[in-house]
Short mmCIF file of C-alpha atoms in Angstrom, two decimals:
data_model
loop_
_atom_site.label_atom_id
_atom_site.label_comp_id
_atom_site.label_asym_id
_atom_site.label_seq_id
_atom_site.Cartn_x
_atom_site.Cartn_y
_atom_site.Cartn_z
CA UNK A 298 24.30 82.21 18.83
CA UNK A 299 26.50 85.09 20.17
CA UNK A 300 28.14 85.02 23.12
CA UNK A 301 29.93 87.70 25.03
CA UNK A 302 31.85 88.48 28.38
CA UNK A 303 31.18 91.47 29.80
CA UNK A 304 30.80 93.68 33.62
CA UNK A 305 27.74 95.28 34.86
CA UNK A 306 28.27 98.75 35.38
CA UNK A 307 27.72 98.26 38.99
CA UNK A 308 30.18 95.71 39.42
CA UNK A 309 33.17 95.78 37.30
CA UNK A 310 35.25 93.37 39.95
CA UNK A 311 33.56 90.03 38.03
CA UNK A 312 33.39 89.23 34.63
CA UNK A 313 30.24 87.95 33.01
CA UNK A 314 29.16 85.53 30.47
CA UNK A 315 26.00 86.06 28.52
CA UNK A 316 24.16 85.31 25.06
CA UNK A 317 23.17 88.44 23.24
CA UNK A 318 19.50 88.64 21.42
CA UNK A 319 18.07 90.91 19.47
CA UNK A 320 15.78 91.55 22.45
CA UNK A 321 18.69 91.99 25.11
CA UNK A 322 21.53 90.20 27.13
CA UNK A 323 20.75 87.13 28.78
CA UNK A 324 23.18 87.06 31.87
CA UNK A 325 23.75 83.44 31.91
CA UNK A 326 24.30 83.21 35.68
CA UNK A 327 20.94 84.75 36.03
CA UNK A 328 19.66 82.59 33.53
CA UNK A 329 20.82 79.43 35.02
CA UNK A 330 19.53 80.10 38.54
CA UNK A 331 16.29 81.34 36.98
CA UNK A 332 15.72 78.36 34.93
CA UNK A 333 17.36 75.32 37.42
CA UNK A 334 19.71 74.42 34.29
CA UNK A 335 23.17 73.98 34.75
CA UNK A 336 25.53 76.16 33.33
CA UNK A 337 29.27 77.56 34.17
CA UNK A 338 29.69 81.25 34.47
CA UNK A 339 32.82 81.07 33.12
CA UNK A 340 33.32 81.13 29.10
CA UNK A 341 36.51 78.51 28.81
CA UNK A 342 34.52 76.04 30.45
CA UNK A 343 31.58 76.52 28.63
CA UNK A 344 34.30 76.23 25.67
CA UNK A 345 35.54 73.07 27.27
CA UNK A 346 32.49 71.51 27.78
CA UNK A 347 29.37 70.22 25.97
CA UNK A 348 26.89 72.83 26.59
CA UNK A 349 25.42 73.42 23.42
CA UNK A 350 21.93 71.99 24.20
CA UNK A 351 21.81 73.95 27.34
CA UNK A 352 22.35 77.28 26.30
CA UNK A 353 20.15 76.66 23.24
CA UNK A 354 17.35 75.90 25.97
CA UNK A 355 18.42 79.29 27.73
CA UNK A 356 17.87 81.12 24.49
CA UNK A 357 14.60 79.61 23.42
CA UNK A 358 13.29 80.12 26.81
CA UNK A 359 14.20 83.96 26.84
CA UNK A 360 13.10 84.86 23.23
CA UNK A 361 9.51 83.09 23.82
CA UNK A 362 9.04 83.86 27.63
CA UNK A 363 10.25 87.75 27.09
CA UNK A 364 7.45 88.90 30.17
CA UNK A 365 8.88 86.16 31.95
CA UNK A 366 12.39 86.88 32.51
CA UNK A 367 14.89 89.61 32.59
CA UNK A 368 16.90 91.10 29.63
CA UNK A 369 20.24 93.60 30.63
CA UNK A 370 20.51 96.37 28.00
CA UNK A 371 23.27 96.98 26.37
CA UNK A 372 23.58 100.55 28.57
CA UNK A 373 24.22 98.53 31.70
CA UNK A 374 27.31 96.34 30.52
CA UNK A 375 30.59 97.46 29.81
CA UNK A 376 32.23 95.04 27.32
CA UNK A 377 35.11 92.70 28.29
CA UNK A 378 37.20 91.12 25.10
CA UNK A 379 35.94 88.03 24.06
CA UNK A 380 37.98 85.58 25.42
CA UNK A 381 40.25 86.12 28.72
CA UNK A 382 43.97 85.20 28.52
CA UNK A 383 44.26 83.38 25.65
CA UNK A 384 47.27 81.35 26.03
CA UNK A 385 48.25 82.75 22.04
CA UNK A 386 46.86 85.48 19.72
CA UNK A 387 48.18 84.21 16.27
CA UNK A 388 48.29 87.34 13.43
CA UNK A 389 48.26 86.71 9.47
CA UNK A 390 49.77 89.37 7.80
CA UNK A 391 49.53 89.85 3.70
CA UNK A 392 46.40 87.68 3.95
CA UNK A 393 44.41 89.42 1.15
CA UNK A 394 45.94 90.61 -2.56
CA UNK A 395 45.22 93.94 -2.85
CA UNK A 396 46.75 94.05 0.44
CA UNK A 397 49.76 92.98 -0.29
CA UNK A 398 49.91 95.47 -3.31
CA UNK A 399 49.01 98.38 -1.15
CA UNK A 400 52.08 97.70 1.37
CA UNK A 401 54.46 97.63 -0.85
CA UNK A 402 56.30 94.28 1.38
CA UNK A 403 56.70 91.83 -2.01
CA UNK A 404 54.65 89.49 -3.81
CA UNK A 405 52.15 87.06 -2.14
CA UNK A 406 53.41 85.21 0.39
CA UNK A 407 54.01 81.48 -0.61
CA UNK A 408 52.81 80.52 2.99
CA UNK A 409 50.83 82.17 6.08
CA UNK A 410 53.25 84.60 7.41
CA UNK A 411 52.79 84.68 11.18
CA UNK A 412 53.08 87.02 14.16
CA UNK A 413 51.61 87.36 17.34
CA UNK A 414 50.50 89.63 19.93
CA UNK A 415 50.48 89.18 24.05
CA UNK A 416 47.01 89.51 26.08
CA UNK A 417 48.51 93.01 27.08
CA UNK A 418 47.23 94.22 23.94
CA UNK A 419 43.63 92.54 24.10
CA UNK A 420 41.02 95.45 24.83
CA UNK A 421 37.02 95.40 23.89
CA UNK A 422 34.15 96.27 22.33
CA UNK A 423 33.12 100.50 22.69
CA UNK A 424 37.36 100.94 24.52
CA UNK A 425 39.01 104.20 24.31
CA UNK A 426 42.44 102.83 22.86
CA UNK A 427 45.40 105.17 23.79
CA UNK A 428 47.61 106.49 21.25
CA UNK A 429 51.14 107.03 23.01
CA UNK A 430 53.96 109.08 22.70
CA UNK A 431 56.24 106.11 21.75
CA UNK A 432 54.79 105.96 18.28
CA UNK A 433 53.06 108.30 15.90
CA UNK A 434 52.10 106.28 12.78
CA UNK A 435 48.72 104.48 14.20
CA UNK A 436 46.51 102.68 11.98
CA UNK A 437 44.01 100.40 11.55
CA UNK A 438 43.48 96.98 10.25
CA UNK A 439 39.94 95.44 10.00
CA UNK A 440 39.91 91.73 10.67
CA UNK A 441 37.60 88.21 10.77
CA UNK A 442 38.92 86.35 14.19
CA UNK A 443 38.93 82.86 14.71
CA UNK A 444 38.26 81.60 18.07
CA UNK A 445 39.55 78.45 18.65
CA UNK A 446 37.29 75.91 20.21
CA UNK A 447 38.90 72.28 20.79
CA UNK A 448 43.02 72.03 21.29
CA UNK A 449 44.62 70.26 18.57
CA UNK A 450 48.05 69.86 16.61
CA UNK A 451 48.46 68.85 12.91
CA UNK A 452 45.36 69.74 12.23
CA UNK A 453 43.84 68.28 8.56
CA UNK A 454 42.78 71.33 6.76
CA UNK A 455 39.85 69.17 5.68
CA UNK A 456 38.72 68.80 9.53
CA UNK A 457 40.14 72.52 10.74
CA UNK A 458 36.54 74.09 11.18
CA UNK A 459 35.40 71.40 13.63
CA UNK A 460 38.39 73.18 16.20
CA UNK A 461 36.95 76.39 15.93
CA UNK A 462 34.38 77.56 18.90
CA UNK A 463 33.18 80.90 16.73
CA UNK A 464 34.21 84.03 14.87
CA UNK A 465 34.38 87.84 15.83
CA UNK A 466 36.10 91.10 14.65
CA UNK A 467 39.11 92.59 15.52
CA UNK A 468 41.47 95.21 14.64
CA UNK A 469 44.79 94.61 14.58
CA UNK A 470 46.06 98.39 15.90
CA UNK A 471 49.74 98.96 14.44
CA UNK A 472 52.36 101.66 14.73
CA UNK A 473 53.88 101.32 11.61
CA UNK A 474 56.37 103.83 12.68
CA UNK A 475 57.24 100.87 15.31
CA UNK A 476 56.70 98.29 12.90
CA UNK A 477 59.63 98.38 10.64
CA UNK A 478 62.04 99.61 12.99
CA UNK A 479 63.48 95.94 11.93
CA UNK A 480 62.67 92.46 10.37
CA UNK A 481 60.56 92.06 13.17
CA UNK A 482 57.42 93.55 13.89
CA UNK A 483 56.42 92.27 17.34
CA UNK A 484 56.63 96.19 19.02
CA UNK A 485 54.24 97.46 16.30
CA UNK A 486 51.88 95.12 17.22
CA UNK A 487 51.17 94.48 20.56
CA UNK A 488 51.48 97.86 22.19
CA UNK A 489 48.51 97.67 25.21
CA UNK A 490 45.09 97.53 24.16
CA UNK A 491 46.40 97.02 20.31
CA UNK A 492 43.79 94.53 19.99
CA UNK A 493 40.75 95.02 20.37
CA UNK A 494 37.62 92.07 19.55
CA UNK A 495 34.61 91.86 19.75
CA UNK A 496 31.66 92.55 20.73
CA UNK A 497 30.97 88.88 21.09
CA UNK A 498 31.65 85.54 19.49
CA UNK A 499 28.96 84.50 16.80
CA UNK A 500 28.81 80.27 17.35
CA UNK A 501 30.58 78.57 13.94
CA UNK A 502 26.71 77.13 13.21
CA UNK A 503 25.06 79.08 9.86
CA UNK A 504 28.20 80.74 9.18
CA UNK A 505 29.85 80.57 5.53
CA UNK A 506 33.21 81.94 7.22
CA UNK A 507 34.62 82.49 3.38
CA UNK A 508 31.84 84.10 1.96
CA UNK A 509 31.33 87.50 4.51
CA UNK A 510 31.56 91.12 3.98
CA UNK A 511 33.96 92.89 5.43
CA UNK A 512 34.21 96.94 5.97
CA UNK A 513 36.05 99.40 7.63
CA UNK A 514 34.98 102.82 8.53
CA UNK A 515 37.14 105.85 9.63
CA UNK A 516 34.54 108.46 11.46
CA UNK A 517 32.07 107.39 9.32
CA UNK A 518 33.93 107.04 5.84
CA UNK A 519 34.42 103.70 4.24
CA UNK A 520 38.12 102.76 3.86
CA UNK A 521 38.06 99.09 3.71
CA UNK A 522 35.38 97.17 2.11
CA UNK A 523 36.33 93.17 1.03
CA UNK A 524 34.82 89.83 1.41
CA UNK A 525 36.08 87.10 2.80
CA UNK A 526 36.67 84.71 -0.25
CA UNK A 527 39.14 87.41 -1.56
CA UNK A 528 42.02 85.76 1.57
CA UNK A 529 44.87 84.36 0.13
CA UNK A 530 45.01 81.35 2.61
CA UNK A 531 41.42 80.45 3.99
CA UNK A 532 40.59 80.27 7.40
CA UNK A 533 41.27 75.96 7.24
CA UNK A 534 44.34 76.35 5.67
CA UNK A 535 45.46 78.88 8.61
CA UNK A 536 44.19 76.83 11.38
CA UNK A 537 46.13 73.65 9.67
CA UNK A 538 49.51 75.66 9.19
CA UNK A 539 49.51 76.95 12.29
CA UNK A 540 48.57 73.61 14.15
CA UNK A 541 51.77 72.56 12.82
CA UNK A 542 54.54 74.54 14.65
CA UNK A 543 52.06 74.98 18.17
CA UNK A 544 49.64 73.43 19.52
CA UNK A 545 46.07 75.12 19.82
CA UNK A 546 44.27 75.38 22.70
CA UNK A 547 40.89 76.49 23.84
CA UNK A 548 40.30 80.23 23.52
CA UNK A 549 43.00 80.84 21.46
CA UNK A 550 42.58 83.78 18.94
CA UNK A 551 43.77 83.73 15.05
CA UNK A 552 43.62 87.20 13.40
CA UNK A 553 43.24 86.16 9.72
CA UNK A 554 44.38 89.40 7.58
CA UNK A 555 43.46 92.87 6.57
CA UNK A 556 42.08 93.69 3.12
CA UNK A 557 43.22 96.72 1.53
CA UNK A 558 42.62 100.31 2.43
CA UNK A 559 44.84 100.64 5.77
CA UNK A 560 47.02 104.03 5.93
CA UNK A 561 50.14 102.30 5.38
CA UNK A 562 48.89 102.14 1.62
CA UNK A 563 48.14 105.37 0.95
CA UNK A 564 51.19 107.61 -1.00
CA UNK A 565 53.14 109.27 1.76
CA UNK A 566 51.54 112.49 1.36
CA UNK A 567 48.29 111.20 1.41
CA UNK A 568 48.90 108.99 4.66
CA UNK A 569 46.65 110.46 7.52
CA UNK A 570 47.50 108.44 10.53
CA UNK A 571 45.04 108.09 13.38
CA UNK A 572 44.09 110.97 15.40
CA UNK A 573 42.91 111.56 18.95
CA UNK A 574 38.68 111.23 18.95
CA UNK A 575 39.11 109.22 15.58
CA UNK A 576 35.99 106.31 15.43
CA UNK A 577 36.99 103.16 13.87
CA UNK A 578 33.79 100.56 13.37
CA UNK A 579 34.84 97.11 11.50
CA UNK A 580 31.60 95.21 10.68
CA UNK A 581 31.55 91.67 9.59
CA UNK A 582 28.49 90.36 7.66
CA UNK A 583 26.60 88.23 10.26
CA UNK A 584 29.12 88.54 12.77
CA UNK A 585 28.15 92.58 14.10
CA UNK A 586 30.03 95.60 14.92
CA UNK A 587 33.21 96.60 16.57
CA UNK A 588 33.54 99.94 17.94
CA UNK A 589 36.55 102.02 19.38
CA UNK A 590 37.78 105.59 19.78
CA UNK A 591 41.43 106.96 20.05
CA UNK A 592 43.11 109.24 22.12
CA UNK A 593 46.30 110.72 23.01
CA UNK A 594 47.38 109.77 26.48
CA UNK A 595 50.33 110.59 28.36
CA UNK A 596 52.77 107.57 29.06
#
């Protein structure tokens, strides 16, 4: 099941929950009132709650009564991230081999190396994303997302899965210019809208998280192209690790790694940073496409 927050075009003051289907969006509010079945319009306490059964029964009811009910295309929503305020977005970086390689930052990493970004830099689905005059290295960095579904600390790696809610995509937007302007990396990462993920959350049920396909393309070019397996730490082992210094909470993010193929790896006078009107798409087997554009702003 996917599941995404989103505004109508014709009222951007609320946010939205809704299931997406191959034949449309089921607005969930709609759905419930429709329907008499009981269901928060509000995605952390969906999260919070039991409602499986429920919004399976939505679903079913949609995709076999199609005449019956009402579908929103995708032209009448503008996409909201995934989750609102997580209370942490977690970052792995040097998560895949070839990776590491490419960036030139040491061998692999004995253990998950961690950052994080704020919910300033959260931004969605089909989101212009601005490229300031405070940095001029921009790149890209397709990645799987965890969503985190049940709070929990010390996590077994053996039980890890059974905390997450879903999966997504993201890309972890960095100024590398920023980035290494010391040991830490934190204003390289999470200037505004630096995140962006989506377009929904695909429900942990039927998916083999270390077995997808993962690409990258750059107006239409391939760039990255990896699969899942290829991580150095899977996404138990992060979930785990992490549960170990913080406690996770509902609607937390994890950003598990890039593959290879970001600017940052290319020789210096190869290395084409991102440019205003540039299209980035990262697709994840199973999991759909994110979409965003670039542009120069003024700050």
């Amino acid at each position: 099941m996917k599941i995404l927050q989103y505004y109508l075009i014709e009222d951007t003051d609320r946010i939205r929950v809704g299931i997406y289907t191959k034949l449309g969006i089921i607005d969930l509010g709609d759905a419930s009132e429709t329907l008499g079945v009981y269901i928060p319009n509000h995605l952390k306490t969906i999260m919070h709650g039991d409602f499986q059964v429920q919004l399976e029964e939505i679903e079913n009811y949609y995709l076999h009564h199609p005449h019956e009910v009402t579908f929103l295309d995708e032209i009448d929503i503008i996409y909201a991230p995934i989750v609102s305020h997580p209370e942490k977005i977690v970052c792995v970086g040097l998560n895949y081999h070839e990776h590491v390689n490419e960036s030139g930052l040491g061998d692999d990493p004995k253990e998950p190396i961690l950052f994080s970004k704020f919910n300033n830099a959260l931004a969605a689905n089909e989101q212009v994303i601005p490229l300031t005059g405070h940095g001029e290295q921009y790149d890209y960095e397709g990645e799987l997302v965890v969503v985190i579904g049940k709070s929990g600390k010390n996590i077994d790696p053996e039980d890890a899965l059974n905390y997450v809610f879903g999966y997504s995509i993201g890309n972890d937007v960095s100024v590398r210019d920023l980035q290494f302007k010391s040991g830490q990396w934190l204003i390289g990462k999470t200037n505004d809208f630096s995140a962006p993920v989506g377009p929904y959350i695909t429900t942990k049920d039927k998916i083999d998280v270390q077995n997808l396909t993962i690409q990258t393309l750059r107006n239409g070019l391939l760039v990255q192209s990896a699969n899942t397996s290829q991580m150095i730490f899977d996404v138990a082992t992060i979930i785990a690790y992490v549960s170990k210094f913080m406690t996770l909470q509902v609607g937390d993010l994890i950003l598990t790694g890039t593959p290879s193929g970001v600017v940052l790896g290319y020789d210096e006078n190869q290395q084409d940073w991102l440019n205003s009107g540039d299209e980035i798409v990262v697709s994840i087997e199973g999991l759909g496409s994110l979409t965003n554009t670039f542009e120069i702003v003024a700050d």
